[in-house]
PDB file of C-alpha atoms in Angstrom:
ATOM      1  CA  MET A   1       9.099  42.786 -34.443  1.00 90.00           C
ATOM      2  CA  THR A   2       6.167  44.557 -32.802  1.00 95.00           C
ATOM      3  CA  LEU A   3       4.382  47.154 -34.925  1.00 96.00           C
ATOM      4  CA  VAL A   4       2.231  49.740 -33.142  1.00 96.00           C
ATOM      5  CA  LEU A   5      -0.125  51.911 -35.171  1.00 96.00           C
ATOM      6  CA  ASN A   6      -0.984  55.014 -33.161  1.00 95.00           C
ATOM      7  CA  THR A   7      -4.173  56.562 -34.561  1.00 95.00           C
ATOM      8  CA  LEU A   8      -4.567  59.206 -31.837  1.00 93.00           C
ATOM      9  CA  GLU A   9      -4.447  62.900 -32.687  1.00 85.00           C
ATOM     10  CA  MET A  10      -3.163  63.959 -29.281  1.00 73.00           C
ATOM     11  CA  GLY A  11       0.490  64.453 -30.186  1.00 66.00           C
ATOM     12  CA  ASP A  12       3.380  62.059 -29.730  1.00 69.00           C
ATOM     13  CA  CYS A  13       2.745  59.576 -26.889  1.00 84.00           C
ATOM     14  CA  SER A  14       5.436  57.109 -27.931  1.00 85.00           C
ATOM     15  CA  GLU A  15       7.121  56.993 -24.526  1.00 88.00           C
ATOM     16  CA  GLN A  16       3.804  56.260 -22.813  1.00 89.00           C
ATOM     17  CA  ILE A  17       3.092  53.464 -25.286  1.00 89.00           C
ATOM     18  CA  LYS A  18       6.563  51.971 -24.837  1.00 88.00           C
ATOM     19  CA  ALA A  19       6.105  52.056 -21.057  1.00 89.00           C
ATOM     20  CA  LEU A  20       2.830  50.097 -21.369  1.00 89.00           C
ATOM     21  CA  LEU A  21       4.517  47.486 -23.560  1.00 89.00           C
ATOM     22  CA  ALA A  22       7.699  47.292 -21.488  1.00 84.00           C
ATOM     23  CA  GLY A  23       8.762  43.685 -21.029  1.00 78.00           C
ATOM     24  CA  LYS A  24       6.517  42.423 -23.833  1.00 74.00           C
ATOM     25  CA  ASP A  25       8.950  43.082 -26.678  1.00 69.00           C
ATOM     26  CA  GLU A  26      12.160  45.048 -27.023  1.00 73.00           C
ATOM     27  CA  ASN A  27      11.889  45.570 -30.774  1.00 89.00           C
ATOM     28  CA  ILE A  28       8.972  48.013 -31.038  1.00 92.00           C
ATOM     29  CA  GLU A  29       8.232  50.344 -33.948  1.00 94.00           C
ATOM     30  CA  ILE A  30       5.543  52.995 -33.468  1.00 94.00           C
ATOM     31  CA  VAL A  31       3.908  54.583 -36.512  1.00 94.00           C
ATOM     32  CA  ASN A  32       1.757  57.679 -35.964  1.00 94.00           C
ATOM     33  CA  THR A  33      -0.948  57.355 -38.601  1.00 94.00           C
ATOM     34  CA  SER A  34      -2.338  60.840 -37.890  1.00 89.00           C
ATOM     35  CA  ASP A  35       0.658  62.128 -39.879  1.00 86.00           C
ATOM     36  CA  MET A  36      -0.194  59.869 -42.828  1.00 93.00           C
ATOM     37  CA  LYS A  37      -2.797  59.803 -45.579  1.00 95.00           C
ATOM     38  CA  VAL A  38      -4.920  56.721 -44.861  1.00 95.00           C
ATOM     39  CA  VAL A  39      -8.388  56.468 -46.401  1.00 93.00           C
ATOM     40  CA  HIS A  40     -11.199  53.986 -45.805  1.00 92.00           C
ATOM     41  CA  CYS A  41     -11.279  50.524 -47.354  1.00 92.00           C
ATOM     42  CA  MET A  42     -13.670  50.544 -50.345  1.00 88.00           C
ATOM     43  CA  GLY A  43     -14.367  46.812 -50.229  1.00 87.00           C
ATOM     44  CA  CYS A  44     -13.417  46.498 -53.911  1.00 89.00           C
ATOM     45  CA  ASN A  45     -11.640  43.135 -53.346  1.00 90.00           C
ATOM     46  CA  MET A  46      -8.938  44.104 -55.836  1.00 92.00           C
ATOM     47  CA  CYS A  47      -6.279  42.999 -53.325  1.00 93.00           C
ATOM     48  CA  TRP A  48      -7.776  39.497 -53.583  1.00 92.00           C
ATOM     49  CA  LEU A  49      -8.842  39.252 -57.208  1.00 92.00           C
ATOM     50  CA  LYS A  50      -6.847  41.544 -59.490  1.00 93.00           C
ATOM     51  CA  THR A  51      -3.675  42.603 -57.653  1.00 93.00           C
ATOM     52  CA  PRO A  52      -3.142  39.925 -54.957  1.00 92.00           C
ATOM     53  CA  GLY A  53      -1.654  41.420 -51.811  1.00 92.00           C
ATOM     54  CA  VAL A  54      -1.570  44.936 -53.257  1.00 93.00           C
ATOM     55  CA  CYS A  55      -4.227  47.470 -52.238  1.00 93.00           C
ATOM     56  CA  ALA A  56      -5.862  49.401 -55.083  1.00 93.00           C
ATOM     57  CA  ILE A  57      -5.782  52.572 -52.965  1.00 93.00           C
ATOM     58  CA  ARG A  58      -2.494  54.365 -53.431  1.00 92.00           C
ATOM     59  CA  ASP A  59      -1.896  56.105 -50.138  1.00 94.00           C
ATOM     60  CA  ASP A  60       0.463  55.848 -47.169  1.00 95.00           C
ATOM     61  CA  TYR A  61      -1.013  52.541 -46.003  1.00 95.00           C
ATOM     62  CA  GLU A  62       1.288  50.804 -48.471  1.00 94.00           C
ATOM     63  CA  ILE A  63       4.121  51.667 -46.049  1.00 95.00           C
ATOM     64  CA  ILE A  64       2.194  50.039 -43.199  1.00 96.00           C
ATOM     65  CA  LEU A  65       1.528  46.849 -45.183  1.00 95.00           C
ATOM     66  CA  LYS A  66       5.232  46.384 -45.848  1.00 95.00           C
ATOM     67  CA  LYS A  67       5.903  46.714 -42.124  1.00 96.00           C
ATOM     68  CA  LEU A  68       3.118  44.244 -41.260  1.00 95.00           C
ATOM     69  CA  VAL A  69       4.727  41.610 -43.481  1.00 94.00           C
ATOM     70  CA  ALA A  70       7.810  41.792 -41.240  1.00 94.00           C
ATOM     71  CA  ALA A  71       5.895  42.005 -37.945  1.00 96.00           C
ATOM     72  CA  GLU A  72       4.975  39.299 -35.458  1.00 96.00           C
ATOM     73  CA  ASN A  73       2.889  41.425 -33.080  1.00 96.00           C
ATOM     74  CA  PHE A  74       0.426  44.110 -34.137  1.00 96.00           C
ATOM     75  CA  TRP A  75      -1.067  46.732 -31.790  1.00 97.00           C
ATOM     76  CA  ILE A  76      -3.558  49.498 -32.555  1.00 97.00           C
ATOM     77  CA  VAL A  77      -3.708  52.587 -30.336  1.00 96.00           C
ATOM     78  CA  THR A  78      -7.141  54.143 -30.670  1.00 95.00           C
ATOM     79  CA  ASP A  79      -9.613  56.506 -29.100  1.00 94.00           C
ATOM     80  CA  THR A  80     -13.027  55.088 -28.157  1.00 94.00           C
ATOM     81  CA  LYS A  81     -16.583  56.171 -28.898  1.00 89.00           C
ATOM     82  CA  PHE A  82     -19.629  54.516 -27.303  1.00 85.00           C
ATOM     83  CA  GLY A  83     -17.226  52.093 -25.618  1.00 90.00           C
ATOM     84  CA  PHE A  84     -15.723  50.811 -28.889  1.00 93.00           C
ATOM     85  CA  VAL A  85     -12.855  51.849 -31.167  1.00 94.00           C
ATOM     86  CA  ASP A  86     -13.403  55.090 -33.081  1.00 94.00           C
ATOM     87  CA  TYR A  87     -13.377  55.451 -36.850  1.00 93.00           C
ATOM     88  CA  ARG A  88      -9.617  56.096 -37.027  1.00 94.00           C
ATOM     89  CA  GLY A  89      -8.785  52.815 -35.338  1.00 95.00           C
ATOM     90  CA  LYS A  90     -11.351  50.861 -37.367  1.00 94.00           C
ATOM     91  CA  ARG A  91     -10.160  52.435 -40.611  1.00 94.00           C
ATOM     92  CA  VAL A  92      -6.566  51.374 -40.000  1.00 95.00           C
ATOM     93  CA  LEU A  93      -7.605  47.800 -39.156  1.00 95.00           C
ATOM     94  CA  ASP A  94      -9.960  47.411 -42.146  1.00 94.00           C
ATOM     95  CA  ARG A  95      -7.098  48.107 -44.532  1.00 95.00           C
ATOM     96  CA  VAL A  96      -5.234  44.991 -43.319  1.00 95.00           C
ATOM     97  CA  VAL A  97      -7.267  42.866 -45.778  1.00 94.00           C
ATOM     98  CA  PRO A  98      -4.352  42.422 -48.292  1.00 95.00           C
ATOM     99  CA  MET A  99      -2.615  40.356 -45.581  1.00 95.00           C
ATOM    100  CA  LEU A 100      -5.267  37.681 -46.246  1.00 94.00           C
ATOM    101  CA  ASN A 101      -6.524  36.047 -49.419  1.00 92.00           C
ATOM    102  CA  MET A 102      -9.989  35.154 -50.677  1.00 91.00           C
ATOM    103  CA  TYR A 103      -9.770  31.409 -50.030  1.00 92.00           C
ATOM    104  CA  ILE A 104     -11.587  30.024 -46.990  1.00 92.00           C
ATOM    105  CA  GLU A 105     -10.383  27.359 -44.571  1.00 92.00           C
ATOM    106  CA  PHE A 106     -11.563  26.000 -41.229  1.00 92.00           C
ATOM    107  CA  ARG A 107      -9.572  27.132 -38.182  1.00 88.00           C
ATOM    108  CA  ASP A 108     -10.753  26.496 -34.625  1.00 83.00           C
ATOM    109  CA  GLY A 109     -14.073  25.307 -35.995  1.00 87.00           C
ATOM    110  CA  TRP A 110     -14.684  28.606 -37.841  1.00 85.00           C
ATOM    111  CA  GLU A 111     -14.574  29.537 -41.520  1.00 89.00           C
ATOM    112  CA  ARG A 112     -11.736  32.021 -41.947  1.00 92.00           C
ATOM    113  CA  HIS A 113      -9.740  33.517 -44.795  1.00 92.00           C
ATOM    114  CA  GLN A 114      -6.388  31.909 -45.481  1.00 94.00           C
ATOM    115  CA  LEU A 115      -3.296  33.924 -44.659  1.00 95.00           C
ATOM    116  CA  ARG A 116      -1.215  35.405 -47.435  1.00 95.00           C
ATOM    117  CA  TYR A 117       1.909  35.592 -45.290  1.00 94.00           C
ATOM    118  CA  HIS A 118       2.091  34.538 -41.638  1.00 94.00           C
ATOM    119  CA  PRO A 119       0.058  34.747 -38.401  1.00 95.00           C
ATOM    120  CA  LEU A 120      -0.191  38.083 -36.591  1.00 96.00           C
ATOM    121  CA  ASN A 121      -0.793  38.513 -32.877  1.00 97.00           C
ATOM    122  CA  PHE A 122      -3.122  41.451 -32.195  1.00 97.00           C
ATOM    123  CA  GLY A 123      -3.748  43.817 -29.286  1.00 96.00           C
ATOM    124  CA  VAL A 124      -5.493  47.101 -28.480  1.00 97.00           C
ATOM    125  CA  ILE A 125      -4.386  50.140 -26.484  1.00 96.00           C
ATOM    126  CA  TYR A 126      -7.306  52.495 -26.012  1.00 96.00           C
ATOM    127  CA  LYS A 127      -7.940  56.024 -24.820  1.00 93.00           C
ATOM    128  CA  GLY A 128     -11.184  57.126 -23.215  1.00 92.00           C
ATOM    129  CA  ASP A 129     -13.986  55.191 -21.556  1.00 89.00           C
ATOM    130  CA  GLY A 130     -13.782  51.995 -23.599  1.00 92.00           C
ATOM    131  CA  ASN A 131     -15.797  48.888 -22.788  1.00 92.00           C
ATOM    132  CA  GLN A 132     -13.002  46.581 -21.623  1.00 94.00           C
ATOM    133  CA  GLU A 133     -15.012  43.368 -21.998  1.00 93.00           C
ATOM    134  CA  LEU A 134     -16.208  44.224 -25.501  1.00 92.00           C
ATOM    135  CA  LEU A 135     -12.726  45.288 -26.627  1.00 95.00           C
ATOM    136  CA  GLU A 136     -11.166  42.097 -25.256  1.00 96.00           C
ATOM    137  CA  GLU A 137     -13.613  39.929 -27.182  1.00 94.00           C
ATOM    138  CA  TRP A 138     -13.062  41.986 -30.340  1.00 94.00           C
ATOM    139  CA  SER A 139      -9.288  41.692 -29.968  1.00 96.00           C
ATOM    140  CA  MET A 140      -9.624  37.926 -29.626  1.00 95.00           C
ATOM    141  CA  ARG A 141     -11.749  37.701 -32.775  1.00 93.00           C
ATOM    142  CA  VAL A 142      -9.363  39.850 -34.808  1.00 95.00           C
ATOM    143  CA  ALA A 143      -6.401  37.764 -33.628  1.00 95.00           C
ATOM    144  CA  ARG A 144      -8.168  34.553 -34.640  1.00 93.00           C
ATOM    145  CA  ASN A 145      -8.890  35.984 -38.089  1.00 93.00           C
ATOM    146  CA  LEU A 146      -5.162  36.662 -38.385  1.00 95.00           C
ATOM    147  CA  ALA A 147      -4.376  33.132 -37.104  1.00 95.00           C
ATOM    148  CA  GLY A 148      -2.569  34.619 -34.098  1.00 95.00           C
ATOM    149  CA  ARG A 149      -3.321  35.162 -30.420  1.00 95.00           C
ATOM    150  CA  SER A 150      -4.766  38.161 -28.630  1.00 96.00           C
ATOM    151  CA  LEU A 151      -2.128  40.320 -26.957  1.00 95.00           C
ATOM    152  CA  GLY A 152      -4.782  41.827 -24.716  1.00 95.00           C
ATOM    153  CA  VAL A 153      -6.422  45.212 -24.218  1.00 96.00           C
ATOM    154  CA  ILE A 154      -4.719  48.015 -22.289  1.00 95.00           C
ATOM    155  CA  ALA A 155      -6.098  51.408 -21.230  1.00 94.00           C
ATOM    156  CA  LEU A 156      -3.680  54.165 -22.250  1.00 90.00           C
ATOM    157  CA  ASP A 157      -4.132  56.033 -18.970  1.00 78.00           C
ATOM    158  CA  LYS A 158      -6.724  54.223 -16.910  1.00 62.00           C
ATOM    159  CA  ASN A 159      -5.736  55.797 -13.590  1.00 54.00           C
ATOM    160  CA  LYS A 160      -6.063  59.281 -15.000  1.00 44.00           C
ATOM    161  CA  VAL A 161      -9.526  58.499 -16.366  1.00 40.00           C
ATOM    162  CA  HIS A 162     -10.668  57.248 -12.956  1.00 36.00           C
ATOM    163  CA  GLU A 163      -9.181  60.241 -11.172  1.00 34.00           C
ATOM    164  CA  SER A 164     -10.895  62.719 -13.460  1.00 33.00           C
ATOM    165  CA  ALA A 165     -14.238  60.925 -13.065  1.00 36.00           C
ATOM    166  CA  ALA A 166     -13.892  60.906  -9.268  1.00 36.00           C
ATOM    167  CA  SER A 167     -13.029  64.605  -9.141  1.00 36.00           C
ATOM    168  CA  GLU A 168     -16.057  65.779 -11.128  1.00 37.00           C
ATOM    169  CA  THR A 169     -17.970  68.556  -9.407  1.00 37.00           C
ATOM    170  CA  VAL A 170     -21.501  69.692  -9.983  1.00 37.00           C
ATOM    171  CA  THR A 171     -21.588  73.208 -11.390  1.00 40.00           C
ATOM    172  CA  ALA A 172     -24.448  75.653 -11.270  1.00 40.00           C
ATOM    173  CA  PRO A 173     -26.753  75.454 -14.304  1.00 43.00           C
ATOM    174  CA  VAL A 174     -26.342  78.082 -16.990  1.00 42.00           C
ATOM    175  CA  GLU A 175     -29.530  79.965 -17.743  1.00 46.00           C
ATOM    176  CA  ASN A 176     -30.928  79.648 -21.267  1.00 47.00           C
ATOM    177  CA  SER A 177     -28.192  77.168 -22.216  1.00 47.00           C
ATOM    178  CA  ALA A 178     -28.465  75.133 -25.400  1.00 45.00           C
ATOM    179  CA  MET A 179     -28.716  71.932 -23.345  1.00 42.00           C
ATOM    180  CA  GLU A 180     -31.733  73.252 -21.467  1.00 47.00           C
ATOM    181  CA  ALA A 181     -33.380  74.429 -24.636  1.00 47.00           C
ATOM    182  CA  ALA A 182     -32.976  71.094 -26.402  1.00 51.00           C
ATOM    183  CA  ALA A 183     -35.792  68.599 -25.883  1.00 59.00           C
ATOM    184  CA  PRO A 184     -34.685  65.219 -24.443  1.00 62.00           C
ATOM    185  CA  VAL A 185     -34.469  62.357 -26.944  1.00 63.00           C
ATOM    186  CA  LYS A 186     -37.402  60.008 -26.414  1.00 69.00           C
ATOM    187  CA  HIS A 187     -37.160  57.634 -29.381  1.00 74.00           C
ATOM    188  CA  VAL A 188     -34.188  56.415 -31.414  1.00 77.00           C
ATOM    189  CA  LEU A 189     -34.446  54.157 -34.471  1.00 79.00           C
ATOM    190  CA  ILE A 190     -31.369  52.081 -35.378  1.00 76.00           C
ATOM    191  CA  LEU A 191     -31.228  50.150 -38.649  1.00 74.00           C
ATOM    192  CA  ASN A 192     -28.813  47.253 -38.242  1.00 71.00           C
ATOM    193  CA  GLY A 193     -27.498  46.132 -41.626  1.00 68.00           C
ATOM    194  CA  SER A 194     -25.054  43.553 -40.271  1.00 65.00           C
ATOM    195  CA  PRO A 195     -25.512  40.166 -42.007  1.00 61.00           C
ATOM    196  CA  ARG A 196     -24.196  38.287 -38.957  1.00 63.00           C
ATOM    197  CA  VAL A 197     -26.495  36.423 -36.614  1.00 60.00           C
ATOM    198  CA  LYS A 198     -26.983  38.049 -33.236  1.00 65.00           C
ATOM    199  CA  LYS A 199     -24.737  35.728 -31.179  1.00 67.00           C
ATOM    200  CA  ASN A 200     -21.695  36.501 -33.396  1.00 66.00           C
ATOM    201  CA  SER A 201     -22.291  40.207 -33.988  1.00 70.00           C
ATOM    202  CA  ASN A 202     -20.306  42.968 -32.287  1.00 72.00           C
ATOM    203  CA  THR A 203     -22.852  45.416 -33.710  1.00 75.00           C
ATOM    204  CA  ASN A 204     -25.667  43.963 -31.626  1.00 76.00           C
ATOM    205  CA  LYS A 205     -23.605  44.232 -28.437  1.00 78.00           C
ATOM    206  CA  ILE A 206     -22.888  47.910 -29.149  1.00 78.00           C
ATOM    207  CA  ILE A 207     -26.578  48.574 -29.877  1.00 78.00           C
ATOM    208  CA  ASP A 208     -27.632  46.762 -26.683  1.00 80.00           C
ATOM    209  CA  ALA A 209     -25.226  48.864 -24.580  1.00 80.00           C
ATOM    210  CA  PHE A 210     -26.447  52.061 -26.260  1.00 79.00           C
ATOM    211  CA  GLY A 211     -30.081  51.036 -25.754  1.00 79.00           C
ATOM    212  CA  GLU A 212     -29.554  50.363 -22.054  1.00 81.00           C
ATOM    213  CA  GLY A 213     -28.048  53.826 -21.589  1.00 78.00           C
ATOM    214  CA  LEU A 214     -30.938  55.363 -23.511  1.00 77.00           C
ATOM    215  CA  ARG A 215     -33.516  53.531 -21.374  1.00 79.00           C
ATOM    216  CA  GLN A 216     -31.828  54.723 -18.199  1.00 81.00           C
ATOM    217  CA  ALA A 217     -32.141  58.268 -19.543  1.00 76.00           C
ATOM    218  CA  GLY A 218     -35.858  57.792 -20.125  1.00 76.00           C
ATOM    219  CA  GLY A 219     -35.829  57.104 -23.857  1.00 73.00           C
ATOM    220  CA  ASN A 220     -36.887  54.194 -26.036  1.00 73.00           C
ATOM    221  CA  LEU A 221     -34.874  52.293 -28.622  1.00 69.00           C
ATOM    222  CA  LEU A 222     -36.652  51.081 -31.742  1.00 66.00           C
ATOM    223  CA  ARG A 223     -34.546  48.396 -33.407  1.00 62.00           C
ATOM    224  CA  CYS A 224     -34.933  47.292 -37.013  1.00 60.00           C
ATOM    225  CA  LEU A 225     -32.877  44.464 -38.518  1.00 54.00           C
ATOM    226  CA  LEU A 226     -32.100  45.279 -42.135  1.00 52.00           C
ATOM    227  CA  LEU A 227     -30.554  42.223 -43.781  1.00 47.00           C
ATOM    228  CA  VAL A 228     -27.927  43.040 -46.381  1.00 47.00           C
ATOM    229  CA  LYS A 229     -26.849  40.344 -48.833  1.00 43.00           C
ATOM    230  CA  PRO A 230     -23.045  40.344 -49.270  1.00 43.00           C
ATOM    231  CA  PHE A 231     -21.586  40.620 -52.749  1.00 35.00           C
TER     232      PHE A 231
END
């Protein structure tokens, strides 16, 4: 079974999603998480230590976990911010932790958590101007953590995005607008608390892309690496 978690708040786009996945799997279930109560993972590790496989947060994600146990393929439909998945998509993925356990094993030359149930194949369907290369690498990493394969990354409506960008017209400036009144950003300080080394960190790639855009706009990025020791 293929489980699709739609985190978009743009109304029902089930038919569009099914059209994108046509031919990949006939047994598709789409869950619109915008209609559900799903909160952020607290990182309490209760699902590993005290109640194995059961999340300590009692919300609607319990329904999703039961569906994931029966699924073979797992897609997330998400909006994008700064080229990456937005907080709704990341929140839904973070809560998948009860599908794993705390024990570590080597897979593909990497240390990874053992599975509690079975491998899951993972893919991303995104809305907006997502960074395709970054999302593809992220999808591959998530799939490897779930001992599955990457199903790929698909733009929800790529043609429409390109058409709208090509049809942009320059409008006359509005006098005394808030944009004109605001001073341009010249310096930005980012504190990176990721404990991963640079070559394995998605965070660094996002910061680099943001910094390049800032430099092109005439600003400067001041980076500070703040090491955080995991619990």
